PDB file of C-alpha atoms and ligand atoms in Angstrom:
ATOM      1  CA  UNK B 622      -0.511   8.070 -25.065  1.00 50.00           C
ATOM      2  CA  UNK B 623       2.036   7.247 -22.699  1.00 59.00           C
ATOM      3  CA  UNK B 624       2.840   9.329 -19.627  1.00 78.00           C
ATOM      4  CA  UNK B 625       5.580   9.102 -16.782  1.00 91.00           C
ATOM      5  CA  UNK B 626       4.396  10.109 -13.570  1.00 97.00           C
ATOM      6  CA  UNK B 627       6.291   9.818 -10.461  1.00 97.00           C
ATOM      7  CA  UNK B 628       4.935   7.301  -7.908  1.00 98.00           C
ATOM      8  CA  UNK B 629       6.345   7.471  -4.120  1.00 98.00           C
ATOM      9  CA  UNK B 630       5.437   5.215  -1.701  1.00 98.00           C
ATOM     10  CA  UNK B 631       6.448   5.238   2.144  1.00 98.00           C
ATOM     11  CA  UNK B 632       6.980   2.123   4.090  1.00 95.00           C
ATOM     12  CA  UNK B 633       8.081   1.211   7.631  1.00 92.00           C
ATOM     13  CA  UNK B 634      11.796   0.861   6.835  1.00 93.00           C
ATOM     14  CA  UNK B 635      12.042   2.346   3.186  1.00 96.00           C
ATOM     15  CA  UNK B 636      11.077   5.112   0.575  1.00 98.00           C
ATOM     16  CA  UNK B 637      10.437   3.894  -3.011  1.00 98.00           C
ATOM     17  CA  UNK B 638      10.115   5.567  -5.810  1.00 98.00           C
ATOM     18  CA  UNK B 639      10.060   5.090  -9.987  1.00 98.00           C
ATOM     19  CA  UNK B 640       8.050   6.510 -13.015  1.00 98.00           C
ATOM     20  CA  UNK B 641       5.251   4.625 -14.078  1.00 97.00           C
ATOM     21  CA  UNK B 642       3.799   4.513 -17.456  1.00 96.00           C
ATOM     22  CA  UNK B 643       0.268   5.160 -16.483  1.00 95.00           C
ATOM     23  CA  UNK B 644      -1.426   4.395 -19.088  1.00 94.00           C
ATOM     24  CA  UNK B 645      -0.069   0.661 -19.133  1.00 94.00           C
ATOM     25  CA  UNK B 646       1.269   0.089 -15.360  1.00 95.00           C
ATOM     26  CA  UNK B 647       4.424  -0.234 -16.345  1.00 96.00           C
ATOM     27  CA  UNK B 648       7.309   1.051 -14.165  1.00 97.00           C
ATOM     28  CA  UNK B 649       9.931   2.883 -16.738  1.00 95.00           C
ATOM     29  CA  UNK B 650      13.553   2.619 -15.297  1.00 92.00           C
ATOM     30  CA  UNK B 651      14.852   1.729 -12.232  1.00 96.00           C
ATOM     31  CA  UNK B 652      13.031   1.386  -9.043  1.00 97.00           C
ATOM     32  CA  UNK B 653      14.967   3.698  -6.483  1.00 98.00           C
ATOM     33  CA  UNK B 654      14.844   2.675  -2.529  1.00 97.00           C
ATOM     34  CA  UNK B 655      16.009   4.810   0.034  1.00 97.00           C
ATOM     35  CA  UNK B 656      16.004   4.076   4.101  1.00 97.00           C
ATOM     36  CA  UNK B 657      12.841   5.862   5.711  1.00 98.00           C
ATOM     37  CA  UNK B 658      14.489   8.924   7.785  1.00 98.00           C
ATOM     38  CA  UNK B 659      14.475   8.458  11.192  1.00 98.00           C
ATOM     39  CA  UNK B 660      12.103  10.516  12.975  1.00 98.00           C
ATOM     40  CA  UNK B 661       9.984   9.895   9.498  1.00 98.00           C
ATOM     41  CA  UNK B 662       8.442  13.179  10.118  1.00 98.00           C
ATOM     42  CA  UNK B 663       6.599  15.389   7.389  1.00 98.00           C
ATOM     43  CA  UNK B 664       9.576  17.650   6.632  1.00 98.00           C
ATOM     44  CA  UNK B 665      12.577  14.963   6.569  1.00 98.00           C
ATOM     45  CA  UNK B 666       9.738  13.133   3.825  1.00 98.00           C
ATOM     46  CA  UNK B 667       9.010  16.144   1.881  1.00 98.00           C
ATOM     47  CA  UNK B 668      12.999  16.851   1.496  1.00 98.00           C
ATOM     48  CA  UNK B 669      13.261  12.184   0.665  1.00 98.00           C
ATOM     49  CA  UNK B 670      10.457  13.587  -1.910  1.00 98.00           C
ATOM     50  CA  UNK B 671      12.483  16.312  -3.367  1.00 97.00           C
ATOM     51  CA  UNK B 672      15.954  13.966  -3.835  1.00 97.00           C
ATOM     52  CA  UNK B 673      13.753  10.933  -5.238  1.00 98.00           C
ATOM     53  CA  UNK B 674      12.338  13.533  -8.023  1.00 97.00           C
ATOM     54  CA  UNK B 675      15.772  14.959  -8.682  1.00 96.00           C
ATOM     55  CA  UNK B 676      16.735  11.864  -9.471  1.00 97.00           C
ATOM     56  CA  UNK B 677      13.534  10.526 -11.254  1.00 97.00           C
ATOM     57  CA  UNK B 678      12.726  13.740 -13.082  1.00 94.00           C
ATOM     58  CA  UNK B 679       9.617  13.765 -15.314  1.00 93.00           C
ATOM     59  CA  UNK B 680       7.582  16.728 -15.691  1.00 90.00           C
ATOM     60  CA  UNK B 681       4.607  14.543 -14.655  1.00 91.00           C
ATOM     61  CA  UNK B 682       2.322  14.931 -11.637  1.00 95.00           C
ATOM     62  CA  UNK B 683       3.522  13.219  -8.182  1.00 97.00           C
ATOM     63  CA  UNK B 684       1.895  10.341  -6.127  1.00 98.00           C
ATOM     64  CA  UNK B 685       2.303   9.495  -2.936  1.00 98.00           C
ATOM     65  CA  UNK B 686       1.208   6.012  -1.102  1.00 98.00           C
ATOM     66  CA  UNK B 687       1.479   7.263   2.740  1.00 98.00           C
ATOM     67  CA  UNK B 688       0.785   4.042   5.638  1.00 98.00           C
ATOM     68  CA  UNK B 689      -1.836   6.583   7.105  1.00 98.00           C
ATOM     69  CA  UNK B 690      -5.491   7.100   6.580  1.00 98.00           C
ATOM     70  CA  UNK B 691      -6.107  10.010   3.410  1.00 98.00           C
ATOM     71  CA  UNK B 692      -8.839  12.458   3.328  1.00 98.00           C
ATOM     72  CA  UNK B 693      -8.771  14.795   0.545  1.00 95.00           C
ATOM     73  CA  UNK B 694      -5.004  15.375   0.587  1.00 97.00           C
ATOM     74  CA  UNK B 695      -4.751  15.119   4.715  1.00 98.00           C
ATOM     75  CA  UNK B 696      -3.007  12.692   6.285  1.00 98.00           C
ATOM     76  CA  UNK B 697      -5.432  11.996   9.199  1.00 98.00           C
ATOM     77  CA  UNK B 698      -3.733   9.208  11.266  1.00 98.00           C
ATOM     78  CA  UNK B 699       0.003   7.711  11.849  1.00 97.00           C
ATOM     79  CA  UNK B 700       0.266   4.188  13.085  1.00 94.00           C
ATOM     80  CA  UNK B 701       4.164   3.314  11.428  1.00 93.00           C
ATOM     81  CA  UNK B 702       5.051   6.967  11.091  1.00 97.00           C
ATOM     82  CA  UNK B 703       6.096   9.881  12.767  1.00 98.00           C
ATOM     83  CA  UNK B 704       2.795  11.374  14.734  1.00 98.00           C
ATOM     84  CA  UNK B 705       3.417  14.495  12.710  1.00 98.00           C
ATOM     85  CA  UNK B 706       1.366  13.401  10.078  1.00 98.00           C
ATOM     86  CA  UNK B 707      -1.866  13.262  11.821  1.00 98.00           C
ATOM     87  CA  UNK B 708      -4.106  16.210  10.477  1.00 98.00           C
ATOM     88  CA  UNK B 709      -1.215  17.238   7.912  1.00 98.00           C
ATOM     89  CA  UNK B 710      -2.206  18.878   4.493  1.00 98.00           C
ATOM     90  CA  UNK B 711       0.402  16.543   2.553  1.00 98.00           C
ATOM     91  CA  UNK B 712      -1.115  17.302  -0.512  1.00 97.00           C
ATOM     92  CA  UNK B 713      -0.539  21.141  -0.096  1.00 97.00           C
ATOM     93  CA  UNK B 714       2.714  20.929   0.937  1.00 97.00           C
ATOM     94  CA  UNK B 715       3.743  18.678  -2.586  1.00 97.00           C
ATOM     95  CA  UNK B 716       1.910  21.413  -4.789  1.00 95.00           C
ATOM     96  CA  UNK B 717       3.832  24.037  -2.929  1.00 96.00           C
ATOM     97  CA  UNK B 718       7.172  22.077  -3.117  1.00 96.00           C
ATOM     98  CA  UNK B 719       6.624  20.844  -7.004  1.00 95.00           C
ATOM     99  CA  UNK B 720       4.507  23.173  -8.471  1.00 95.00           C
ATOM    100  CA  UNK B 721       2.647  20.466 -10.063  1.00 94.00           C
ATOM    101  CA  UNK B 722      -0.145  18.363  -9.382  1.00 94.00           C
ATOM    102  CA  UNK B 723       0.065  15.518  -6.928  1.00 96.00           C
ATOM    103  CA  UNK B 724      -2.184  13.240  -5.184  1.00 97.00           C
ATOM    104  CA  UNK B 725      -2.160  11.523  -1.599  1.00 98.00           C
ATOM    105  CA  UNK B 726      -3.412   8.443  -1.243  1.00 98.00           C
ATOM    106  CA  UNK B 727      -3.316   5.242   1.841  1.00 98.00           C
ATOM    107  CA  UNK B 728      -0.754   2.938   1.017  1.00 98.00           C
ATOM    108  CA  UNK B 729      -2.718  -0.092   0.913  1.00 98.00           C
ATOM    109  CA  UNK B 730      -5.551   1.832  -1.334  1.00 98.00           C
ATOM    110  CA  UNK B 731      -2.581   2.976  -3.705  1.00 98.00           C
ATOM    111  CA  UNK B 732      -1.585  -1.107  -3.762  1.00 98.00           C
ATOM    112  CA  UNK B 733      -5.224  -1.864  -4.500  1.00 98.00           C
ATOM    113  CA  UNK B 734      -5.975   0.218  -7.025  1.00 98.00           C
ATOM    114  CA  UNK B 735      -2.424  -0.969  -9.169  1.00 98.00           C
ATOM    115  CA  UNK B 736      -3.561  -4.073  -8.278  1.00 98.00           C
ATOM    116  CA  UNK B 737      -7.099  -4.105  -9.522  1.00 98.00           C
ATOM    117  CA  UNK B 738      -6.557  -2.472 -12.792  1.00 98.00           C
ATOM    118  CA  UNK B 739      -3.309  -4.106 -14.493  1.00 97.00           C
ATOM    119  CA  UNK B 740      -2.472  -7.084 -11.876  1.00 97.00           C
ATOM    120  CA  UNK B 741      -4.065  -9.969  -9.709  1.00 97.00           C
ATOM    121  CA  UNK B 742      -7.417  -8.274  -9.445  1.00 98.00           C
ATOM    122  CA  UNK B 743      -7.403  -7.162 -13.359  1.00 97.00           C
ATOM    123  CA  UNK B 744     -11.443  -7.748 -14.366  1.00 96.00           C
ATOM    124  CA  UNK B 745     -12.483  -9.115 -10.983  1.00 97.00           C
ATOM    125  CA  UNK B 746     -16.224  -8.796 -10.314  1.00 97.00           C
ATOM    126  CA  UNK B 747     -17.867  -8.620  -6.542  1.00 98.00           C
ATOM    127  CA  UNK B 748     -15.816  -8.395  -3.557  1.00 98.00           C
ATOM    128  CA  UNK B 749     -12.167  -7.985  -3.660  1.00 98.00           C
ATOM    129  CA  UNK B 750      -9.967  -7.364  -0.547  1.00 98.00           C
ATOM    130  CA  UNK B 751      -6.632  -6.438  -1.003  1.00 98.00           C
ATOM    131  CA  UNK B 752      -3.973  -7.344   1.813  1.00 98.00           C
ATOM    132  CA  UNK B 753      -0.495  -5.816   1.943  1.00 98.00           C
ATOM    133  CA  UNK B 754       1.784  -7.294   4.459  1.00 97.00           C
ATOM    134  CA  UNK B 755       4.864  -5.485   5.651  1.00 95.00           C
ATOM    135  CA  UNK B 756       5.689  -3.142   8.892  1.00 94.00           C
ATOM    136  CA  UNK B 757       1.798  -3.274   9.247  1.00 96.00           C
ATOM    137  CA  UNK B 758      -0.958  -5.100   7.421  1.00 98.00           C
ATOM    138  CA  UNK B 759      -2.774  -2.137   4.887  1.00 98.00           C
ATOM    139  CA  UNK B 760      -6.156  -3.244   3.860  1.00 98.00           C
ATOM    140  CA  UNK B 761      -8.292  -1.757   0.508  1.00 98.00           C
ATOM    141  CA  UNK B 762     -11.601  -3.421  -0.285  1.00 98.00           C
ATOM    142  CA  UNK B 763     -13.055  -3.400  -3.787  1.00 98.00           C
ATOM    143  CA  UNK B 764     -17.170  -3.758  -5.000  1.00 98.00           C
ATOM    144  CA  UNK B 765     -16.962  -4.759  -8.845  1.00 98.00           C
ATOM    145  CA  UNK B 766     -13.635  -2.729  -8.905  1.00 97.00           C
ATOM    146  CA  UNK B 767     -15.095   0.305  -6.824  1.00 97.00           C
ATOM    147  CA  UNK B 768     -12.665   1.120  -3.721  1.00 98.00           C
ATOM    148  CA  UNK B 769     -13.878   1.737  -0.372  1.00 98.00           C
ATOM    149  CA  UNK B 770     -10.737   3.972   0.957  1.00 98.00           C
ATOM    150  CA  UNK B 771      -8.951   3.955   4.465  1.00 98.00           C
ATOM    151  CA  UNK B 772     -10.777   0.522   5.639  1.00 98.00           C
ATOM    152  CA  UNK B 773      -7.752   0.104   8.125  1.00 98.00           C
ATOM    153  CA  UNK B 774      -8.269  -3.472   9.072  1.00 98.00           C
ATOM    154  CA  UNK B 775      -4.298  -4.186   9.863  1.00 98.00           C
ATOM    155  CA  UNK B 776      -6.003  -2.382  13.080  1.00 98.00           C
ATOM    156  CA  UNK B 777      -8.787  -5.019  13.477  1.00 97.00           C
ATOM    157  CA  UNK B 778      -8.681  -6.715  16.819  1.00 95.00           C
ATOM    158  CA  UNK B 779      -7.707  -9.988  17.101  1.00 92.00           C
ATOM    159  CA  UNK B 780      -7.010 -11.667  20.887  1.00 87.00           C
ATOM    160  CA  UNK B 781      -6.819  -7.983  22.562  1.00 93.00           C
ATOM    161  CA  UNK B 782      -4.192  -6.924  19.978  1.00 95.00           C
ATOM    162  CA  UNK B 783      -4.454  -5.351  16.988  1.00 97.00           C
ATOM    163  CA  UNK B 784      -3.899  -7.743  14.053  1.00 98.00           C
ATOM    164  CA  UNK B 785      -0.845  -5.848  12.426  1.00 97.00           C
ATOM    165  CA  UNK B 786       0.632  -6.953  15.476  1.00 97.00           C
ATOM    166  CA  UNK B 787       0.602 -10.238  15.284  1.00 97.00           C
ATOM    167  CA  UNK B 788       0.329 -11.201  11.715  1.00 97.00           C
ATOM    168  CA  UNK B 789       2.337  -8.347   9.914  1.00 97.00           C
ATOM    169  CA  UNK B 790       5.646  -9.581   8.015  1.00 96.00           C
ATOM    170  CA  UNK B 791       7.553  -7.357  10.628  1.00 96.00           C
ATOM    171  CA  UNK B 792       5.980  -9.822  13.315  1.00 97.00           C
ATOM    172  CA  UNK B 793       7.424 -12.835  11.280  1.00 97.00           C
ATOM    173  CA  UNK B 794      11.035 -11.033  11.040  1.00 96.00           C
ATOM    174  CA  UNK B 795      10.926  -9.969  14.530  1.00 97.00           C
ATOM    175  CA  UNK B 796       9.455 -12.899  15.918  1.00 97.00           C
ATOM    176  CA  UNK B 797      11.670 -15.077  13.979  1.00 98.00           C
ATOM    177  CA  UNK B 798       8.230 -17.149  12.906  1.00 97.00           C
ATOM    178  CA  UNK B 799       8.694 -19.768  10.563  1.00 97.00           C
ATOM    179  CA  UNK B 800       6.597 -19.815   7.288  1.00 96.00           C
ATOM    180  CA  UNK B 801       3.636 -22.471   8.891  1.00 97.00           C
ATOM    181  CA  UNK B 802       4.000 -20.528  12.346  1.00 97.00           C
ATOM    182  CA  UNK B 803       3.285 -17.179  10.109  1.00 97.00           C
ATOM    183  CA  UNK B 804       0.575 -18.606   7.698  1.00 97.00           C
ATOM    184  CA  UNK B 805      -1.329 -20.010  11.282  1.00 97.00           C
ATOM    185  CA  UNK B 806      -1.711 -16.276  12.018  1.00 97.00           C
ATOM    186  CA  UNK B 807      -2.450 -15.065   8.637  1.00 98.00           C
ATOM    187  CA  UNK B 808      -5.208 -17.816   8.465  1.00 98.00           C
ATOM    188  CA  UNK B 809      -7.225 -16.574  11.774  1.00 97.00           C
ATOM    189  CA  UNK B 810      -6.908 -13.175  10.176  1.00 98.00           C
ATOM    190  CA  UNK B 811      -8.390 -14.134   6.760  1.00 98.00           C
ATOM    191  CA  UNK B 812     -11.034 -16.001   8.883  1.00 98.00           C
ATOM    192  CA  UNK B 813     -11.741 -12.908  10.892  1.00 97.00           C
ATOM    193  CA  UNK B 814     -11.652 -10.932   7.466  1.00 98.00           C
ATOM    194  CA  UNK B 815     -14.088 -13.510   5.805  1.00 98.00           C
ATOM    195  CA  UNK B 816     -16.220 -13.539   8.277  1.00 98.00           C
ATOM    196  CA  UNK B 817     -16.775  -9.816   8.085  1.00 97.00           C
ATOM    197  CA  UNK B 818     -17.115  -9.326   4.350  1.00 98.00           C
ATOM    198  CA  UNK B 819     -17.846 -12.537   2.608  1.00 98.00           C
ATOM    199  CA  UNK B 820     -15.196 -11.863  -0.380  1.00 98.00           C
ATOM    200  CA  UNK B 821     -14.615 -13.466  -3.699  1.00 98.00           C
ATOM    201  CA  UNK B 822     -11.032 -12.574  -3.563  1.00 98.00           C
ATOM    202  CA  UNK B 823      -8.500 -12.009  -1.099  1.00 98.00           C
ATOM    203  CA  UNK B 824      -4.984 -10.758  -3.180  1.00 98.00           C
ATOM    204  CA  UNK B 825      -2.044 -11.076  -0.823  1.00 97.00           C
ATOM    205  CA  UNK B 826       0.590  -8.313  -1.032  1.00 96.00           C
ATOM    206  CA  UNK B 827       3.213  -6.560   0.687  1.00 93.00           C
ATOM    207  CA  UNK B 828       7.570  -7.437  -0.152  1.00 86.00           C
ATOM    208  CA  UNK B 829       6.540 -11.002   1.602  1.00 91.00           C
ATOM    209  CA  UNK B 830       3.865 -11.770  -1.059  1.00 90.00           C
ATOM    210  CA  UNK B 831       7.417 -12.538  -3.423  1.00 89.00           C
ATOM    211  CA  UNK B 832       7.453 -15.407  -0.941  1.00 93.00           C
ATOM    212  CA  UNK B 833       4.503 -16.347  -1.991  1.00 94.00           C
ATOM    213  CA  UNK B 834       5.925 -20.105  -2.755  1.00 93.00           C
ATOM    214  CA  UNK B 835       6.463 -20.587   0.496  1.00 93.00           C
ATOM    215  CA  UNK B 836       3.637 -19.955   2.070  1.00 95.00           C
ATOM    216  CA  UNK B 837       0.851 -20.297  -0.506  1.00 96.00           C
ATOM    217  CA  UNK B 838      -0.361 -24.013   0.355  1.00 96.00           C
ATOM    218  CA  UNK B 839      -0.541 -23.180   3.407  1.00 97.00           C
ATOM    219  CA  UNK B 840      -3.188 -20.888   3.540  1.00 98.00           C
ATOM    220  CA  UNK B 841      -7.356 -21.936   3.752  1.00 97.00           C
ATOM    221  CA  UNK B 842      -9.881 -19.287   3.096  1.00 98.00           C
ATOM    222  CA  UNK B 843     -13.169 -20.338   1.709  1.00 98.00           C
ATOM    223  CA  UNK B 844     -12.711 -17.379  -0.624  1.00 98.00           C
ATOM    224  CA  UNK B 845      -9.345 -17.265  -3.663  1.00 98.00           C
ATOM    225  CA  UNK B 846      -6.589 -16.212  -2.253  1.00 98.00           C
ATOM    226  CA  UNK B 847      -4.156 -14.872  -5.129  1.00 97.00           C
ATOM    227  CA  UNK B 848      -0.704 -13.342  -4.685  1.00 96.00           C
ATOM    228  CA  UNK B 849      -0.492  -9.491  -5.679  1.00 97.00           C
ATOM    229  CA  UNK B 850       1.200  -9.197  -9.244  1.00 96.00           C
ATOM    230  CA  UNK B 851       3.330  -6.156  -8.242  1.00 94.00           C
ATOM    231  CA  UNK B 852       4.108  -7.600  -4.728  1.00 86.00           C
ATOM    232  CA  UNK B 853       6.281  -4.607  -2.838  1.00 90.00           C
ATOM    233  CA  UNK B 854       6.231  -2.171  -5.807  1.00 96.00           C
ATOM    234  CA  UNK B 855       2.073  -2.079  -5.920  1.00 97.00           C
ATOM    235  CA  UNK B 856       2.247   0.802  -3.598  1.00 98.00           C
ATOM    236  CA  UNK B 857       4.321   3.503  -5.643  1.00 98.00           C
ATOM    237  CA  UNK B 858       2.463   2.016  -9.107  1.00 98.00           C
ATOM    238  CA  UNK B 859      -0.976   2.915  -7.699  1.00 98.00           C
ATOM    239  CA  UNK B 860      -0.104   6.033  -6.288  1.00 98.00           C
ATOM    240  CA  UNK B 861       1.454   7.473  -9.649  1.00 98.00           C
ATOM    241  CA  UNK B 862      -2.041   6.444 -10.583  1.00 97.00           C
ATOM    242  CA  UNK B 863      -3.913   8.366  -8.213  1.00 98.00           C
ATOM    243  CA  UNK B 864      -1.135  11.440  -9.693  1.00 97.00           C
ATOM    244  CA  UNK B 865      -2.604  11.310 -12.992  1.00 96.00           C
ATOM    245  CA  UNK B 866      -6.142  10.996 -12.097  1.00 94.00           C
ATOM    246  CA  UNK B 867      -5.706  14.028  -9.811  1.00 91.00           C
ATOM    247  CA  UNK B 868      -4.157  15.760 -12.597  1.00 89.00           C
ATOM    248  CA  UNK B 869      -6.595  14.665 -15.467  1.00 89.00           C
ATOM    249  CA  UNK B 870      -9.688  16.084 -13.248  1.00 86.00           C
ATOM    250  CA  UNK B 871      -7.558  19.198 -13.315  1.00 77.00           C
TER     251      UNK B 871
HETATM  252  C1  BGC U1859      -1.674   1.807   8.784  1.00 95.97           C
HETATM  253  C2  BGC U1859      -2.353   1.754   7.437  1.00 95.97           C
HETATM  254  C3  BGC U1859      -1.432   1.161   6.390  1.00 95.97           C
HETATM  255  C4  BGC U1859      -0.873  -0.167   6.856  1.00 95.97           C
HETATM  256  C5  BGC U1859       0.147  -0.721   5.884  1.00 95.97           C
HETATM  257  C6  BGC U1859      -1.153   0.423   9.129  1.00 95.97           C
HETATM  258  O1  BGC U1859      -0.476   0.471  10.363  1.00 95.97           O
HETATM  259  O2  BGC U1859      -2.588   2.225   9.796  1.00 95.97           O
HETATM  260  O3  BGC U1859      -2.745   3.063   7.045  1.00 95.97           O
HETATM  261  O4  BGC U1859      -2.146   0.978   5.196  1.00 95.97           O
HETATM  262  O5  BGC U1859      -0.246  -0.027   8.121  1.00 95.97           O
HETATM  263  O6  BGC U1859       1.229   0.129   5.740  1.00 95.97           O
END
């Protein structure tokens, strides 16, 4: 059976949204991107929300991938966001605004999960850690396709700084970083990362991970490194997942 649920997912510098066929991954239509309102706080999002579904309209449940840590529906922490979404019931306020189901999820948990079930991770047993790089560096690690949520390790420390800071793709941009000076820093992050958790897999995503050419060979890890299948769009995919789970356990 094939159901369109909305799938939102909030980054750094933009808002993206499209229906995804849930029960094959597919996105349906067009992918819509909007700028992330500046302050991003929780009521400029909700009304981005409202306009994304007006023009995405299914009668589906709603997703949303948020860069914060998730616990049952709360947004508990706000690194690349507005501090108004630390101890914020997100999840109440969609119900309330949609009157339909909706689930709230970590962004880098929502690219995991997409990620795990139809793309790079698809069938992968033991230890899978999903990267996403973009404004930060979102983290979701994966036991024989079980997810550990809100691991946070864009927030690992690495020299004194946290390691979002000085591997993210927002560092490269800003830094103006070439692609070896980059992969340098993503390599004593994956070493960090390896050391810690001895994975099979590492899957690389985030908008850079369409790069992935450019950088790929120059990358070590003793463990595969793999390059997400849904690069930037795992995020919104994996949280219109998390929609129809929410809504299927009713
Ligand atoms: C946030 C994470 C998020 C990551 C990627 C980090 O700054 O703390 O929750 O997954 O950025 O957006």
């Amino acid at each position: 059976m094939t159901r369109d649920v909305l799938g939102i997912d909030v980054g750094g510098s933009s808002v993206k949204a499209a229906l995804v066929d849930v029960a094959s991954g597919r996105i349906t239509g067009e992918v819509v991107s909007v700028p992330t309102p500046q302050p991003s706080t929780p009521a400029a999002l909700l009304d981005v929300f409202t306009q994304l579904d007006q023009r995405l309209p299914t009668r589906g449940p709603v997703g949303v991938a948020l860069p914060c840590v998730v616990q049952h529906g709360v947004t508990r922490t706000a690194a690349n966001i507005d501090k108004g979404w630390i101890d914020h019931d997100c999840a109440g306020a969609l119900r309330t605004r949609f009157s339909r189901p909706a689930a709230v999820l970590n962004d880098a948990d929502a690219a995991g999960i997409a990620e795990m079930r139809w793309g790079a991770g698809r069938g992968t047993r033991g230890v899978a850690i999903v990267l996403t790089f973009g404004t930060g560096i979102g983290s979701a690690i994966f036991n024989d396709g079980a997810l550990l949520p809100n691991t946070e390790f864009g927030h690992l420390e690495m020299d004194g700084r946290d390691a979002e800071h000085t591997a993210s793709a927002r560092v490269r941009t800003v830094e103006q970083l070439d692609w070896p000076a980059w992969a340098e820093r993503v390599n004593v992050y994956l070493a960090r990362m390896h050391g810690l958790f001895w994975p099979d897999v590492f899957i690389l995503g985030g908008a850079v991970s369409e790069n992935f050419a450019h950088f790929s060979s120059l990358l070590k890890s003793p463990a595969e490194i793999r390059a997400a299948q849904f690069a930037g769009q795992a995020g919104l995919v994996g949280a219109a997942m998390a929609a129809a789970h929410e809504e299927d356990m009713g």
